[in-house]
C-alpha positions as MATLAB code, in Angstrom:
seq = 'XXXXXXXXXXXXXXXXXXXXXXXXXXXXXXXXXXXXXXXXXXXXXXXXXXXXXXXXXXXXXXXXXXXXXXXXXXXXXXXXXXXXXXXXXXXXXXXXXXXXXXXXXX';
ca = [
      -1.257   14.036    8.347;
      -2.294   13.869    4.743;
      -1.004   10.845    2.706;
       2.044    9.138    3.106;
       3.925    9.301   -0.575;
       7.596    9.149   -1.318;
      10.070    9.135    1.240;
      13.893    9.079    2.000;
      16.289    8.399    4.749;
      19.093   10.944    5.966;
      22.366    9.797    7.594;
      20.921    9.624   11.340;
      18.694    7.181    9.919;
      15.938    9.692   10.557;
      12.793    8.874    7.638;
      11.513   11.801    5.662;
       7.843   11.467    4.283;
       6.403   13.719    1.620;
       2.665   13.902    2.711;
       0.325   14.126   -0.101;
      -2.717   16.698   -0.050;
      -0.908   19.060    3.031;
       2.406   20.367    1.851;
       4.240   19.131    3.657;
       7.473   16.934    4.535;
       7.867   15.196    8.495;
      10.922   13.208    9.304;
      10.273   10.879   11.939;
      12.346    8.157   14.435;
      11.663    4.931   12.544;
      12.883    3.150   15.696;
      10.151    5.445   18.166;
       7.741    6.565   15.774;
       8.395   10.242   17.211;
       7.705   13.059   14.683;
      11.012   14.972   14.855;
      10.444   18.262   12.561;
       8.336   19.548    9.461;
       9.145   21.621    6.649;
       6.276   23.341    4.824;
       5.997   23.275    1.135;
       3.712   25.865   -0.521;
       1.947   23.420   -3.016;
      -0.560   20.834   -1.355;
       0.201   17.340   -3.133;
       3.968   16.819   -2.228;
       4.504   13.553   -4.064;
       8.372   12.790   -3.416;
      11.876   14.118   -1.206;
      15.147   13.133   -1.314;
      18.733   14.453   -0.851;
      20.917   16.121   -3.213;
      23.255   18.861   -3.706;
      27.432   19.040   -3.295;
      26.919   17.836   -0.168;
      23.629   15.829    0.083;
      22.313   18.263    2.391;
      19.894   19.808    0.281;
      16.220   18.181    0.542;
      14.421   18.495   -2.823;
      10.589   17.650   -2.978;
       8.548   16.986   -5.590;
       4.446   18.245   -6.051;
       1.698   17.709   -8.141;
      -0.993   18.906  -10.265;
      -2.733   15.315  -11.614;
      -6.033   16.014  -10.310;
      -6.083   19.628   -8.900;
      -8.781   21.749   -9.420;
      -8.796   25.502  -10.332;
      -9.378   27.092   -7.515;
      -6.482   25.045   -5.949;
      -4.322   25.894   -8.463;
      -4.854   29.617   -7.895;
      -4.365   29.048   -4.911;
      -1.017   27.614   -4.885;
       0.627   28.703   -8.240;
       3.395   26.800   -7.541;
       2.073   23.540   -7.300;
       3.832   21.224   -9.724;
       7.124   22.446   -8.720;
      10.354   20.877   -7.399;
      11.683   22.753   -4.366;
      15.044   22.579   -2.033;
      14.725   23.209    0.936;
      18.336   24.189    3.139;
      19.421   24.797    5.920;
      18.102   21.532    7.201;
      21.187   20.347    9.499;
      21.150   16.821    7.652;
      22.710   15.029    5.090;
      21.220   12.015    3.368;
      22.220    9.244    0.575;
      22.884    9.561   -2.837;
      19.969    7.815   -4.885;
      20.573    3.775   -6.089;
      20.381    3.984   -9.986;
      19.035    1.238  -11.316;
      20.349   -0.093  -14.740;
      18.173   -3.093  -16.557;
      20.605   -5.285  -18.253;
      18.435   -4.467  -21.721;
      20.083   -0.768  -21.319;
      23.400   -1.929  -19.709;
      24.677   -2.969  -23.385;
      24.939   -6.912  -21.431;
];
């Protein structure tokens, strides 16, 4: 399954999980643990997903290159990349922004 690494919720309360080191992104039942789909990413080290768009039914992951070698990289030139991915039938939440009270002019 690779490594668990950022993750996000959509609006059926369904959890998607970037998986580090196998491209990919699985949303799964929190409440059953059942693995529901997966959406393949063409870079290796997915790092982070979440929803965005108009709509918030665009999924946009995240990858990596911290620690890649060569060979990997020619192998997935895309790798470091940010990619949406449509068509996915789900919506999500907008991001919480977090503002420190140092930069909230408090």
């Amino acid at each position: 399954m690779g490594w668990p690494d950022g993750m996000t919720m959509d609006t059926d309360g369904h959890l998607w999980v970037a998986c580090f080191g196998i491209g990919k992104v699985i949303s799964f039942d929190p409440v059953t643990g059942t693995k529901l789909r997966e959406v393949t990413i063409p870079a290796p080290r997915t790092t982070s997903c979440c929803f965005g768009g108009k709509h918030m039914d665009e999924l946009y992951v995240t990858t990596a290159t911290l620690g890649a070698l060569e060979d990997e990289l020619n192998k997935y030139p895309l790798s470091g990349s940010v990619f949406k991915v449509t068509e996915l039938g789900v919506k999500g939440y907008p991001a919480n922004v977090y503002r420190s009270i140092a930069t909230s002019g408090l």
